[in-house]
CSV table of C-alpha atoms and ligand atoms in Angstrom, one decimal:
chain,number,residue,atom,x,y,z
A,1,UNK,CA,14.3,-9.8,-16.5
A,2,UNK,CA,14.2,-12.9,-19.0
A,3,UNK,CA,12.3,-16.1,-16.6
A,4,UNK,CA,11.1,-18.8,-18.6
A,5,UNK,CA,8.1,-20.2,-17.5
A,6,UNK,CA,6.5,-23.9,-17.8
A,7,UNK,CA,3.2,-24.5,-20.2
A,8,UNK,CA,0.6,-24.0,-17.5
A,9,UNK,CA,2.1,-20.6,-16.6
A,10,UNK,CA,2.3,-19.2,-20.2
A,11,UNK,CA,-1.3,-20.2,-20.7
A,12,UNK,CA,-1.5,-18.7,-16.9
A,13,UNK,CA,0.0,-15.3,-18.6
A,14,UNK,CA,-2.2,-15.7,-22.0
A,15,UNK,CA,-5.0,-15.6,-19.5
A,16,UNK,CA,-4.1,-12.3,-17.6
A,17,UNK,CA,-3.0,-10.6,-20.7
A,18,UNK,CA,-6.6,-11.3,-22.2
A,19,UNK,CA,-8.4,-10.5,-19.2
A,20,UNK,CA,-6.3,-6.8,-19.3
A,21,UNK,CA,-6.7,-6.0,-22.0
A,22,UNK,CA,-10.8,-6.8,-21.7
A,23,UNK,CA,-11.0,-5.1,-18.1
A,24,UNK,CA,-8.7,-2.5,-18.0
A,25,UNK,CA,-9.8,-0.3,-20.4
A,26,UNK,CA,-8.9,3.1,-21.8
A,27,UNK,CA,-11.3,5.2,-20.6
A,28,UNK,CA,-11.3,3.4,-16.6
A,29,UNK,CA,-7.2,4.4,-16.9
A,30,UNK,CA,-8.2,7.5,-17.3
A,31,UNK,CA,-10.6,8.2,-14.5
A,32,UNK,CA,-8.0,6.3,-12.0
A,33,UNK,CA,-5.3,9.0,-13.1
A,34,UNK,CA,-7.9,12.1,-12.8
A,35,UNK,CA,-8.8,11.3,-9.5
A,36,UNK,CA,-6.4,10.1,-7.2
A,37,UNK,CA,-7.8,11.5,-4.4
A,38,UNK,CA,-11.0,9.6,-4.4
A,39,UNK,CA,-10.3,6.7,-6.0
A,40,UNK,CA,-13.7,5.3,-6.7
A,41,UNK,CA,-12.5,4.2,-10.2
A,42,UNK,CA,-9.8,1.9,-8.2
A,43,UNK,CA,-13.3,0.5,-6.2
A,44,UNK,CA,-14.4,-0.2,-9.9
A,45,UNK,CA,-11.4,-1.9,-10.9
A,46,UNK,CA,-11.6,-3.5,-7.7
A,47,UNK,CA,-14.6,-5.1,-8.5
A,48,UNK,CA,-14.0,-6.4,-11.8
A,49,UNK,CA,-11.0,-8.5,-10.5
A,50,UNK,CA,-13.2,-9.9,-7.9
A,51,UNK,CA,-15.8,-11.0,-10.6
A,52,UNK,CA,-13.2,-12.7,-12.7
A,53,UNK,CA,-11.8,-14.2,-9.2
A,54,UNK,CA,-8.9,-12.1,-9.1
A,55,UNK,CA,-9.5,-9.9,-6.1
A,56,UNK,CA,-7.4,-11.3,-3.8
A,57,UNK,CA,-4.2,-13.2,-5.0
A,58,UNK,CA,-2.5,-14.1,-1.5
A,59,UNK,CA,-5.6,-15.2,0.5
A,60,UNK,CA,-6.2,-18.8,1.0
A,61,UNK,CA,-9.1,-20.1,-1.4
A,62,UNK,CA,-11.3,-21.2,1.0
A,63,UNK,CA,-11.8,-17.2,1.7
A,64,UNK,CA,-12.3,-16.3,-1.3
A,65,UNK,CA,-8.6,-15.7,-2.4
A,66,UNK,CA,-6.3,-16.9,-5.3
A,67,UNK,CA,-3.6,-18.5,-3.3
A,68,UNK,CA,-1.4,-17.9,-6.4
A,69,UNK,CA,1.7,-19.2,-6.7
A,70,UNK,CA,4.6,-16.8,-6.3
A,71,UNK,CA,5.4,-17.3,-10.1
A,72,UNK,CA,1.2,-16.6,-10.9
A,73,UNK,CA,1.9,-13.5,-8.3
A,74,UNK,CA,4.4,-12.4,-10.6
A,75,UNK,CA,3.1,-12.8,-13.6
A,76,UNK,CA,0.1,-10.5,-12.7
A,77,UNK,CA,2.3,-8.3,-11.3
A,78,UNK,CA,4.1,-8.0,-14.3
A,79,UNK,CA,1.6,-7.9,-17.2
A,80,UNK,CA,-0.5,-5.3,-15.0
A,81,UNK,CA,2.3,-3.0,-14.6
A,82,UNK,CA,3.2,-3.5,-18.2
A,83,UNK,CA,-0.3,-2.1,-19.5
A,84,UNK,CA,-0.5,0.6,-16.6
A,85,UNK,CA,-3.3,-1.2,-15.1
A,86,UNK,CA,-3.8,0.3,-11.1
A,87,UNK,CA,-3.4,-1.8,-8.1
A,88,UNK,CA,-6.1,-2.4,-5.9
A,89,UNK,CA,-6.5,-0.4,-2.1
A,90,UNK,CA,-4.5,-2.0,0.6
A,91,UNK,CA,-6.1,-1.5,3.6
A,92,UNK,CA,-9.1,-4.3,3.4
A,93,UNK,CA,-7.5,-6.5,0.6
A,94,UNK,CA,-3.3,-6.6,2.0
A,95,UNK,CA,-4.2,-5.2,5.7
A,96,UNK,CA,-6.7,-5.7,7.6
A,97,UNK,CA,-8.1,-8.6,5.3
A,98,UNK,CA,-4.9,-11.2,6.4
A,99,UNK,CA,-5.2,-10.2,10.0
A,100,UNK,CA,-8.9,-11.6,10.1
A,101,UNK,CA,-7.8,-14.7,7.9
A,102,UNK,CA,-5.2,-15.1,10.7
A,103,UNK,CA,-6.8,-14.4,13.9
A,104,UNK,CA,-10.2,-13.5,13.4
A,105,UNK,CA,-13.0,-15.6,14.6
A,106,UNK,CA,-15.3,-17.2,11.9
A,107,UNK,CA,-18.4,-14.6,12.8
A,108,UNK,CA,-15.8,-11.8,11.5
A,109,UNK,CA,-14.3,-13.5,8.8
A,110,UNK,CA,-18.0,-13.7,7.7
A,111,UNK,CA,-19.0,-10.6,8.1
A,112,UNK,CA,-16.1,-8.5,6.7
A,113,UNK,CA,-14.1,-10.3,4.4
A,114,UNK,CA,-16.9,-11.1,1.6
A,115,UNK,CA,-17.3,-7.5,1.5
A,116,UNK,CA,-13.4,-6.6,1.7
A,117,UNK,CA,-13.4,-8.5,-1.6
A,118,UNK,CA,-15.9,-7.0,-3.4
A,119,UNK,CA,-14.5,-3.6,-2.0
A,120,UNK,CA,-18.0,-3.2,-0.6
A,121,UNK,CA,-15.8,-0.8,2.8
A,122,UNK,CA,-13.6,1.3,2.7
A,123,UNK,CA,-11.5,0.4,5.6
A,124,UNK,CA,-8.5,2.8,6.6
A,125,UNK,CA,-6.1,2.3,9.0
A,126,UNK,CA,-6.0,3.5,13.1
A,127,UNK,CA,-2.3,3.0,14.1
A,128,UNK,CA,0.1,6.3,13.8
A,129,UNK,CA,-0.7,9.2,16.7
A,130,UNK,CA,0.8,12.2,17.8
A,131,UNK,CA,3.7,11.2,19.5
A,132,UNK,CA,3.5,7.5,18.6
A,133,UNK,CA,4.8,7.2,14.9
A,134,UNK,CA,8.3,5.4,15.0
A,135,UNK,CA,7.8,4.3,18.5
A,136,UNK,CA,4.3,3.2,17.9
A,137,UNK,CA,4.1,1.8,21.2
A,138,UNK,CA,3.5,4.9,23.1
A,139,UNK,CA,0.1,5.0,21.7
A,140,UNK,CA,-2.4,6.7,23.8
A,141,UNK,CA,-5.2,6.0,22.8
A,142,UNK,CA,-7.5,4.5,25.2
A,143,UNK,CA,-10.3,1.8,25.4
A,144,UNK,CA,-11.8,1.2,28.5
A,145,UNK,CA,-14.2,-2.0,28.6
A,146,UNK,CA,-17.9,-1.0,30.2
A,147,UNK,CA,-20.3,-4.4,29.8
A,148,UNK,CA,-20.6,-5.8,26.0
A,149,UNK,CA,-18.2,-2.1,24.3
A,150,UNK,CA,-15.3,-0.8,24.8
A,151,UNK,CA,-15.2,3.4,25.3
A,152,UNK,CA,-12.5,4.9,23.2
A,153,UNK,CA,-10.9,8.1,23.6
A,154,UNK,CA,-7.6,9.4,22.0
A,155,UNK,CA,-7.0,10.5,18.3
A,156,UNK,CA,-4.6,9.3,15.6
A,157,UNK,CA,-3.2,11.1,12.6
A,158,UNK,CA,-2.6,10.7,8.9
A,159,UNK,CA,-5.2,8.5,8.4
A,160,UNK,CA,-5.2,8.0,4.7
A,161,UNK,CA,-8.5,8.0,3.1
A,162,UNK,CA,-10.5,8.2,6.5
A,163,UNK,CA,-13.2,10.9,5.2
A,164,UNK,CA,-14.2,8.0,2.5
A,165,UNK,CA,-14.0,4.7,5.0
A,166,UNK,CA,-16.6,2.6,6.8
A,167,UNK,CA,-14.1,1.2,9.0
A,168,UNK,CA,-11.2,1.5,10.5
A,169,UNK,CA,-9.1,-0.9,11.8
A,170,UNK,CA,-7.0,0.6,14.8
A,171,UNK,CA,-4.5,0.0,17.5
A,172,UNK,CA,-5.7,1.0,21.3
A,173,UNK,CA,-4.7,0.5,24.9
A,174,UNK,CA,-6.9,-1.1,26.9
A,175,UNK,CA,-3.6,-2.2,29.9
A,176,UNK,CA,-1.4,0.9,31.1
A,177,UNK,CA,0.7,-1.1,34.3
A,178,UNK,CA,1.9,-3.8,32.2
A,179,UNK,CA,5.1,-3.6,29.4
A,180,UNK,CA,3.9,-0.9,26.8
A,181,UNK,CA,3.7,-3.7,23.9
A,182,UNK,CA,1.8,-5.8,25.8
A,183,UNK,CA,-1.4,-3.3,26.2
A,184,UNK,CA,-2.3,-2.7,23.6
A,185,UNK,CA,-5.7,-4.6,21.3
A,186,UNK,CA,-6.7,-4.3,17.4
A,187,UNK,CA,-10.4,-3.2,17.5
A,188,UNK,CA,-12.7,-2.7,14.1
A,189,UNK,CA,-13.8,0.3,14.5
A,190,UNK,CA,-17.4,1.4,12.4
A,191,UNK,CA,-16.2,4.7,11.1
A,192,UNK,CA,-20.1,6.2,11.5
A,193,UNK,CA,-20.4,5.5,15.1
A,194,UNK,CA,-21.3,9.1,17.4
A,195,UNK,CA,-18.2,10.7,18.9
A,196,UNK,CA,-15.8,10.3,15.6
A,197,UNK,CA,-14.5,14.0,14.0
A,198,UNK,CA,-12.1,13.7,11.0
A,199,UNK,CA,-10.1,16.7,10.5
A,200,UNK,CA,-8.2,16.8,7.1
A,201,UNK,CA,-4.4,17.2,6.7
A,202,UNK,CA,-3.7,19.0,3.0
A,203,UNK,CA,-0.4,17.5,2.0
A,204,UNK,CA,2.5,19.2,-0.2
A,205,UNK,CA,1.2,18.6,-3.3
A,206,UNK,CA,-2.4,20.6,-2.3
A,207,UNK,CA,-4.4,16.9,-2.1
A,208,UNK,CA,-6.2,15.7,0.6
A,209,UNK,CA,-5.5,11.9,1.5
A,210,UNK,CA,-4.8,12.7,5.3
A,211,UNK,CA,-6.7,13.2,8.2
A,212,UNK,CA,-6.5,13.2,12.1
A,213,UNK,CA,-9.3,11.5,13.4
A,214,UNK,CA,-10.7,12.6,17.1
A,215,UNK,CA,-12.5,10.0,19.3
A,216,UNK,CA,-15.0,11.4,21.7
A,217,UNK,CA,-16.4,8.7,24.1
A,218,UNK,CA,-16.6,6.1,21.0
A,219,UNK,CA,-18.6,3.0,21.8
A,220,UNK,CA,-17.4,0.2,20.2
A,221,UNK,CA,-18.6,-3.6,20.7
A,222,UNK,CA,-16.2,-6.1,22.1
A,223,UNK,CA,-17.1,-8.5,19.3
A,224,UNK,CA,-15.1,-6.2,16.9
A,225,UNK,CA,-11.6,-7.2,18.8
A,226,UNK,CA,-9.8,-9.6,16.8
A,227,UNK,CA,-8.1,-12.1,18.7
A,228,UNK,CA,-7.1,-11.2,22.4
A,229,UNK,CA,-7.4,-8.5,24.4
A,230,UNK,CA,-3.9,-6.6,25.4
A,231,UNK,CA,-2.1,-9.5,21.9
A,232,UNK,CA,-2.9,-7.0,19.5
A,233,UNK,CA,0.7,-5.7,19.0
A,234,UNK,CA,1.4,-9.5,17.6
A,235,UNK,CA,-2.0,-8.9,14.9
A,236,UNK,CA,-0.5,-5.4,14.4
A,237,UNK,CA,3.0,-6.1,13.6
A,238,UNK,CA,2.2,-9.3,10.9
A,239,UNK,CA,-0.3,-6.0,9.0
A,240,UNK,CA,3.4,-3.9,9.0
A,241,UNK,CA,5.1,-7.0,7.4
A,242,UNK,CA,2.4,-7.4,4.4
A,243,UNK,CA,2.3,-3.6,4.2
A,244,UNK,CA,5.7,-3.3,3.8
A,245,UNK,CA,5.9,-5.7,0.8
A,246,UNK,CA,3.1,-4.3,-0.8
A,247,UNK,CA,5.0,-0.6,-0.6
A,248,UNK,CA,8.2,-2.0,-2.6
A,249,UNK,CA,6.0,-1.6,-6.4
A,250,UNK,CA,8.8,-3.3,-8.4
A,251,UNK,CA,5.9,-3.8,-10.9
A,252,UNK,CA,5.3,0.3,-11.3
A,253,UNK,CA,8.6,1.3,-10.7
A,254,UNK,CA,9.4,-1.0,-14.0
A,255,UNK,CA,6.5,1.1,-16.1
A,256,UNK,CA,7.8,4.2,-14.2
A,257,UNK,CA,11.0,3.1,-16.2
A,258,UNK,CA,9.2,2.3,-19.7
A,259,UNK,CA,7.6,5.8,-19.5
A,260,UNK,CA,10.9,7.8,-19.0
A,261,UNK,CA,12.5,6.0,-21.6
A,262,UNK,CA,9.9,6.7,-23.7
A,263,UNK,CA,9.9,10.6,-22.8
A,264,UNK,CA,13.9,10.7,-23.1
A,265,UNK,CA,13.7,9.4,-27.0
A,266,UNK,CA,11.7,12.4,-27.6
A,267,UNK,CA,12.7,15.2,-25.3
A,268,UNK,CA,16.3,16.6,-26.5
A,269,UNK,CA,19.7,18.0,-24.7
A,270,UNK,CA,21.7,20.2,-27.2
A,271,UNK,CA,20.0,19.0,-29.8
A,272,UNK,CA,20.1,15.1,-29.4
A,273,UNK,CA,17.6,12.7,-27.6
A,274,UNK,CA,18.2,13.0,-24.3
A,275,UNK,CA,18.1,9.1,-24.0
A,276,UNK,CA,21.5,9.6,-25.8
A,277,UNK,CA,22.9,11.6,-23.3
A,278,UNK,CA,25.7,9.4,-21.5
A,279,UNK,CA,25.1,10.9,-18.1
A,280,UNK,CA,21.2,10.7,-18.7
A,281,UNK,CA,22.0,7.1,-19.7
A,282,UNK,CA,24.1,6.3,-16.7
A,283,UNK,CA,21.6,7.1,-14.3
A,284,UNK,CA,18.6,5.5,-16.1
A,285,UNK,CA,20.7,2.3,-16.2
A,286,UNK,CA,21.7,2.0,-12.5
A,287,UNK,CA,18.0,2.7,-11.3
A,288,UNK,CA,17.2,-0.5,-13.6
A,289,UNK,CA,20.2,-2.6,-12.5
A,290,UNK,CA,19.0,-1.6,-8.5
A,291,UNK,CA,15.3,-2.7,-10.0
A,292,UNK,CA,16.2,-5.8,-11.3
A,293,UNK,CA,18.2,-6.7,-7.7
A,294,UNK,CA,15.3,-5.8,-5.7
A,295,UNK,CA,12.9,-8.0,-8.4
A,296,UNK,CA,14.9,-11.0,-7.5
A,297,UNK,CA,14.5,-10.3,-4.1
A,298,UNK,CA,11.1,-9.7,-3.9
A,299,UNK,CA,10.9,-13.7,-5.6
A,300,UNK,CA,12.7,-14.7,-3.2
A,301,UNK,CA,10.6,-13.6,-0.6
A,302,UNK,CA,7.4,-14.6,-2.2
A,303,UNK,CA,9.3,-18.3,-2.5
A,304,UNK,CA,9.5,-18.0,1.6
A,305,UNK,CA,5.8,-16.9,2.1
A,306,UNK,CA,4.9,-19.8,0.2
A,307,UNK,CA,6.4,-22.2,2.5
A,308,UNK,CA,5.0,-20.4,5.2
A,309,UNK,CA,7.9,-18.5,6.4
A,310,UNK,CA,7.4,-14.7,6.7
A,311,UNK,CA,7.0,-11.7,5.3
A,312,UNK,CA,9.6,-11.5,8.2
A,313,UNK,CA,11.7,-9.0,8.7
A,314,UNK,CA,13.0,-8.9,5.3
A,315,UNK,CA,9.8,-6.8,4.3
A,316,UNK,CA,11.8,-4.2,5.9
A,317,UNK,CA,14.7,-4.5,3.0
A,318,UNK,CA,12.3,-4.4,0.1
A,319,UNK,CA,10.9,-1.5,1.8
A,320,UNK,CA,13.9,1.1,2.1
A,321,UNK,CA,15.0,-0.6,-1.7
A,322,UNK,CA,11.5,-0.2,-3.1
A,323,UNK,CA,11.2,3.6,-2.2
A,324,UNK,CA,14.7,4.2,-3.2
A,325,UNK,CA,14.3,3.2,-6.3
A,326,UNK,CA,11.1,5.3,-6.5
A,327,UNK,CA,12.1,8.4,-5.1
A,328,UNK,CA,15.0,8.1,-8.0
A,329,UNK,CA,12.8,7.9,-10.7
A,330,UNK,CA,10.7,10.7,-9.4
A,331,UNK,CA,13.3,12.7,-9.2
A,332,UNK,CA,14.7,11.9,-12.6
A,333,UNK,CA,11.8,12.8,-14.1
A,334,UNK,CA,11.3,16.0,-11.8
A,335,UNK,CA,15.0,16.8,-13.8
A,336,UNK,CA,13.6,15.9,-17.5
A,337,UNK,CA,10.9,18.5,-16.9
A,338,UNK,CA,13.1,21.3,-15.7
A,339,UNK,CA,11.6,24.5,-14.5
A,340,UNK,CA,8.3,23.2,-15.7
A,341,UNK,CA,8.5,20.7,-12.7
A,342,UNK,CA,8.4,24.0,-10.3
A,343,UNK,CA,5.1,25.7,-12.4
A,344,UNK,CA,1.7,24.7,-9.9
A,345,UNK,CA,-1.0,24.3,-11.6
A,346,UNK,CA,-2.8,27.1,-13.0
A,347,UNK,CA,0.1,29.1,-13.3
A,348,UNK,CA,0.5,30.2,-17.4
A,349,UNK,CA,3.2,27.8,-18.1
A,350,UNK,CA,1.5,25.1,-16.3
A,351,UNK,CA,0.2,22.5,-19.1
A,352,UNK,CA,4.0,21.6,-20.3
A,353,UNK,CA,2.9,17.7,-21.0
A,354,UNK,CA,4.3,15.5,-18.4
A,355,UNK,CA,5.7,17.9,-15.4
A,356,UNK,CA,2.6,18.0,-14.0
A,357,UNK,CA,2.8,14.1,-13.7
A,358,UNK,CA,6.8,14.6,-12.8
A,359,UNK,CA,5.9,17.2,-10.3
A,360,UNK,CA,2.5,15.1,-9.0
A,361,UNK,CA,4.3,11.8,-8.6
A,362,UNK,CA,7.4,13.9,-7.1
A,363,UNK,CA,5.6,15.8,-4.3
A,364,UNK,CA,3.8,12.8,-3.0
A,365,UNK,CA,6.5,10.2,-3.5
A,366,UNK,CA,8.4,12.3,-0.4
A,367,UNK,CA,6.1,10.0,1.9
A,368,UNK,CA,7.4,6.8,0.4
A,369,UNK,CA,10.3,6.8,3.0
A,370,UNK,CA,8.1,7.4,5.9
A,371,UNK,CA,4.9,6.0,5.7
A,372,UNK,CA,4.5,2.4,6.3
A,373,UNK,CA,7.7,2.8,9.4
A,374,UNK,CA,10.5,5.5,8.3
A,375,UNK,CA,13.3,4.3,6.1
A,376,UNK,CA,16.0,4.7,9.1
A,377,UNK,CA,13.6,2.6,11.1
A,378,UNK,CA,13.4,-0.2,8.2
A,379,UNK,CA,17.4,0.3,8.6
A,380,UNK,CA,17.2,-0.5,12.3
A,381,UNK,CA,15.0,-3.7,12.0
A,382,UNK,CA,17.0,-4.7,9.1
A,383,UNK,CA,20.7,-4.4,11.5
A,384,UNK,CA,19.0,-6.2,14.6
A,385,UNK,CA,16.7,-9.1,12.9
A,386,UNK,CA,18.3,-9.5,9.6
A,387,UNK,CA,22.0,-8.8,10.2
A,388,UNK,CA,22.0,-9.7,14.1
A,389,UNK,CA,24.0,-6.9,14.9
B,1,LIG,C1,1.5,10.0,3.2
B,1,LIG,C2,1.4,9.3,4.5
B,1,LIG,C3,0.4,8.4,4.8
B,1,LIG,C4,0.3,7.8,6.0
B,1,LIG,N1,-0.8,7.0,6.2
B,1,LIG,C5,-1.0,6.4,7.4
B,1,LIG,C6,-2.2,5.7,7.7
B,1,LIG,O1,-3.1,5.5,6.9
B,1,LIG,N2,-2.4,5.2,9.0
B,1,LIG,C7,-1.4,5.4,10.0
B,1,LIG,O2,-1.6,4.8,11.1
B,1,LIG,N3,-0.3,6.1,9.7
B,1,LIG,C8,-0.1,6.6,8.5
B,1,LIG,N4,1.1,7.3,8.2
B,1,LIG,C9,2.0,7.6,9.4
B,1,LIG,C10,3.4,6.9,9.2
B,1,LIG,O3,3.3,5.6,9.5
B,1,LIG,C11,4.3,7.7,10.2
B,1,LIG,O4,4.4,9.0,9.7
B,1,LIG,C12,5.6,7.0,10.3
B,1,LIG,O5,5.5,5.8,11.0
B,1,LIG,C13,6.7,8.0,11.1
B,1,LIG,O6,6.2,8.4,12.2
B,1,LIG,P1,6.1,10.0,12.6
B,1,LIG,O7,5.6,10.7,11.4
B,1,LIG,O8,5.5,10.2,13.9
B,1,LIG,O9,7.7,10.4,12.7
B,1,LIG,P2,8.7,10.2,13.9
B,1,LIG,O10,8.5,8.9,14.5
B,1,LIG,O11,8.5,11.4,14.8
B,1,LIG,O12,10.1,10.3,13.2
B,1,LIG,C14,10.6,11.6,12.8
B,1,LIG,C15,12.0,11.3,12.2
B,1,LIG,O13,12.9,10.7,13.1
B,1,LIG,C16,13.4,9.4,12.6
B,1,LIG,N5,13.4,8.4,13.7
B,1,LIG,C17,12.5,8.2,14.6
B,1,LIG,N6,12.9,7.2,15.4
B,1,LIG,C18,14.1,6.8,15.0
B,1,LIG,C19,15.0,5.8,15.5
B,1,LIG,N7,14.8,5.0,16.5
B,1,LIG,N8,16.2,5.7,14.8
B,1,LIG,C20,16.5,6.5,13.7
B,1,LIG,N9,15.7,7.5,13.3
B,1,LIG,C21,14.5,7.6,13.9
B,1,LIG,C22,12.4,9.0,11.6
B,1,LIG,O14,13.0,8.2,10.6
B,1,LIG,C23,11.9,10.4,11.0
B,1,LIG,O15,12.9,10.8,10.0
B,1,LIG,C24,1.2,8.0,7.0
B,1,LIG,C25,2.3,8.8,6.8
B,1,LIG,C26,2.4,9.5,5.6
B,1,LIG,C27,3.6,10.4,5.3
C-alpha cells in the first residue's frame, strides 16, 4: 500500500528502520525461529524495545507506554514485519497490561506493570474451561472469599504458555444466584502459589504451548482483584477486544507474502517459475488484494481507538479476516511444498528447505480460527453489534 507520510513521520520511520536493523539482529532471528516453544529469545527482544522505549506502543505515557499515533503504530508495524523482526508476547504487554491501566488501582499498576514492560513475568491467561469456551460464561471455576483471600477451585484448559508463567490473570465466580455474567471477578493469580498442577496438552504439530491447569484449594489475596468483585466480565471482555486486534497480523501476513513470492521465483511447475504459473498467480494475488482490505481496515480502527472509541466490536471483523487470510497463506505454501509438507520430521525425506516451515506454520495456524473466540462466534458478534441484525 503506497501512504505518504508528513516529515516528522519519515524521520519517525528513519528512526525505526535504524533501530532494526541495530536490535534485531541475525543471529536473535534465529534463536526466535528455533524455539518457538519457549520463547525466551522473544523475552530478549522484549527487553531491548523496552530500553529504546518501545515496549509498549498503545499504553498511555505516563505508564510507561508510547501512546503512538495510529500512523507511528503503523509504521512499526510495517518496517518490523518487513525485516522479519518478532512481535512481542501478548498476555502482559496487549492483555492483562490495559486491563490494569483501565481498572486497576495504583498499588497494582505499580507493582505489575513496570515489570510487564520489561517482560520481567510471564503472565498467561485463566479464561477458557471445560465446558466454558464459546459460552465463556458458564465458567465454573470457583472463588470463595474467607477473610483477606479468596479460595479457588476449578481448572481451566489451554493455557498457553502456563508451564513458563508467574502469573496468570483469570476469570472466576465468586456469585452463583445472580445472572451468569454478572458473577463472575478477574483475579491475578501468582502461578507458584500451593495447590496449582499444570498438565500439558501436546498439540498437532508435536509442540507443547498448552496446558490445563488444576486448582486445589488456591489461596489468593483479595488485593490481586482488579476492579470489583462479581464486574469482572466488563475487565474481561475489553482484554477479548485488544486480543482480537492483536490476532489480525496484517504486518506478518504481508512478510508471509514477500517469502512466498520469493519461493515461487525459484521453485518451478513444468519447467517454469511457479510465480509464472497463472493459477499460482491468481491465488497469490487475491490473498494480497483481501490483505490490502483488511490493512485499511485495521487504520481505520486504530483512527477510532485514538479518539477513544473501541476496539468495539469491530475487533471481531479483523479477527475472522486476519485468520483467513492466514490460514490461506499457510495453506498455499503447505501446496508449494507438496508431499514434502506431509514428511514429519526425522523421517528421510524430511529436510526439503521450507516444508518444514510450510508444514510448522500449517499445523499450528489451525488454531487461528478458534483461539481468541471461534471464527463463527466472531461472525455472531459481528451480525448482532456490527450489522444490528
Ligand atoms: C492454540 C490455542 C491457544 C489457546 N490459548 C488459550 C489461552 O491461553 N487461554 C484461554 O483461556 N483459552 C485459550 N484457548 C481457548 C480458546 O479461547 C477456545 O478454544 C475457544 O474460545 C473455543 O472454545 P472451545 O474450544 O471450548 O470450543 P466450543 O465453544 O466447544 O466450540 C466448538 C465448536 O462449536 C462452535 N460454536 C460454539 N458456539 C457456537 C455458536 N453460538 N454459534 C456458532 N458456532 C458455535 C465453535 O465455533 C467451534 O467450532 C486457546 C485455544 C487454542 C486452540
Amino acid at each position: 500500500m503506497d501512504v505518504s507520510f508528513s516529515t516528522e513521520e519519515s524521520a519517525f520511520r528513519e528512526e525505526v528502520r535504524a533501530f532494526l536493523k541495530q536490535a534485531w539482529t541475525p543471529e536473535l532471528a534465529a534463536r526466535v525461529d528455533a524455539d518457538a516453544t519457549h520463547p525466551q529469545a522473544i523475552v530478549e527482544w522484549q527487553r531491548r524495545l523496552f530500553e529504546r522505549g518501545w515496549a509498549a506502543p498503545g499504553w498511555p505515557k505516563q505508564h510507561g507506554g508510547c501512546e503512538w499515533t495510529p500512523t507511528q503504530r503503523y509504521i512499526y508495524d510495517v518496517e518490523r514485519s518487513a525485516v522479519g523482526a518478532a512481535t512481542t508476547l501478548p498476555f502482559g504487554l496487549t492483555m492483562v497490561g490495559p486491563v490494569i491501566i483501565k481498572y486497576g488501582n495504583a498499588e497494582q499498576q505499580q507493582r505489575f506493570l513496570p515489570r510487564i514492560l520489561r517482560a520481567q513475568d510471564w503472565w498467561c491467561q485463566g479464561y477458557s474451561e471445560p465446558g466454558a469456551g464459546s459460552d465463556l460464561a458458564a465458567l465454573k471455576t470457583r472463588a470463595e472469599l474467607a477473610g483477606s483471600d479468596y479460595i479457588v477451585n476449578g481448572s481451566k484448559i489451554w493455557t498457553t504458555y502456563a508451564q513458563h508463567a508467574d502469573w496468570m490473570f483469570c476469570l472466576v465466580r465468586t456469585e452463583s444466584s445472580a445472572r451468569r455474567q454478572d458473577g463472575i471477578s478477574f483475579l491475578l493469580i501468582d502461578m507458584k502459589a500451593p495447590g496449582i498442577r499444570i498438565s500439558p496438552i501436546i498439540s498437532i504439530d508435536g509442540e507443547h504451548s498448552l496446558n490445563e491447569v488444576f486448582f486445589d484449594n488456591v489461596r489468593v489475596p483479595v488485593t490481586n482483584r482488579v476492579g470489583e468483585q462479581d464486574k469482572g466480565w466488563t475487565y474481561a471482555k475489553s482484554l477479548l477486544q485488544h486480543e482480537r486486534t492483536a490476532i489480525a497480523g496484517v504486518g506478518d501476513s504481508k512478510r508471509k507474502v514477500q517469502r512466498i513470492r520469493e519461493l515461487a521465483r525459484r521453485e518451478t511447475s513444468a519447467g517454469q517459475p511457479l510465480l509464472d504459473d497463472p493459477v499460482f498467480a491468481a491465488r497469490l494475488a487475491d490473498i494480497e488484494i483481501e490483505l490490502m482490505a483488511l490493512e485499511f481496515t485495521e487504520l481505520r480502527a486504530l483512527w477510532q481507538a485514538a479518539k477513544g472509541q473501541g476496539p468495539g466490536a469491530e475487533s471481531s471483523l479483523l479477527k475472522i479476516k486476519g485468520t483467513q487470510i492466514q490460514q490461506a497463506l499457510q495453506q498455499l505454501m503447505m501446496d508449494m511444498a507438496g508431499s514434502f509438507g506431509a514428511v514429519l520430521p526425522g523421517d528421510a525425506a524430511s529436510g526439503h528447505d521450507f516444508a518444514d516451515e510450510a508444514r510448522r506454520s500449517f499445523m499450528y495456524g489451525r488454531a487461528s480460527s478458534i483461539y481468541g473466540g471461534s471464527n463463527e462466534v466472531q461472525k455472531n458478534i459481528t451480525a448482532k453489534a456490527v450489522l444490528g441484525l
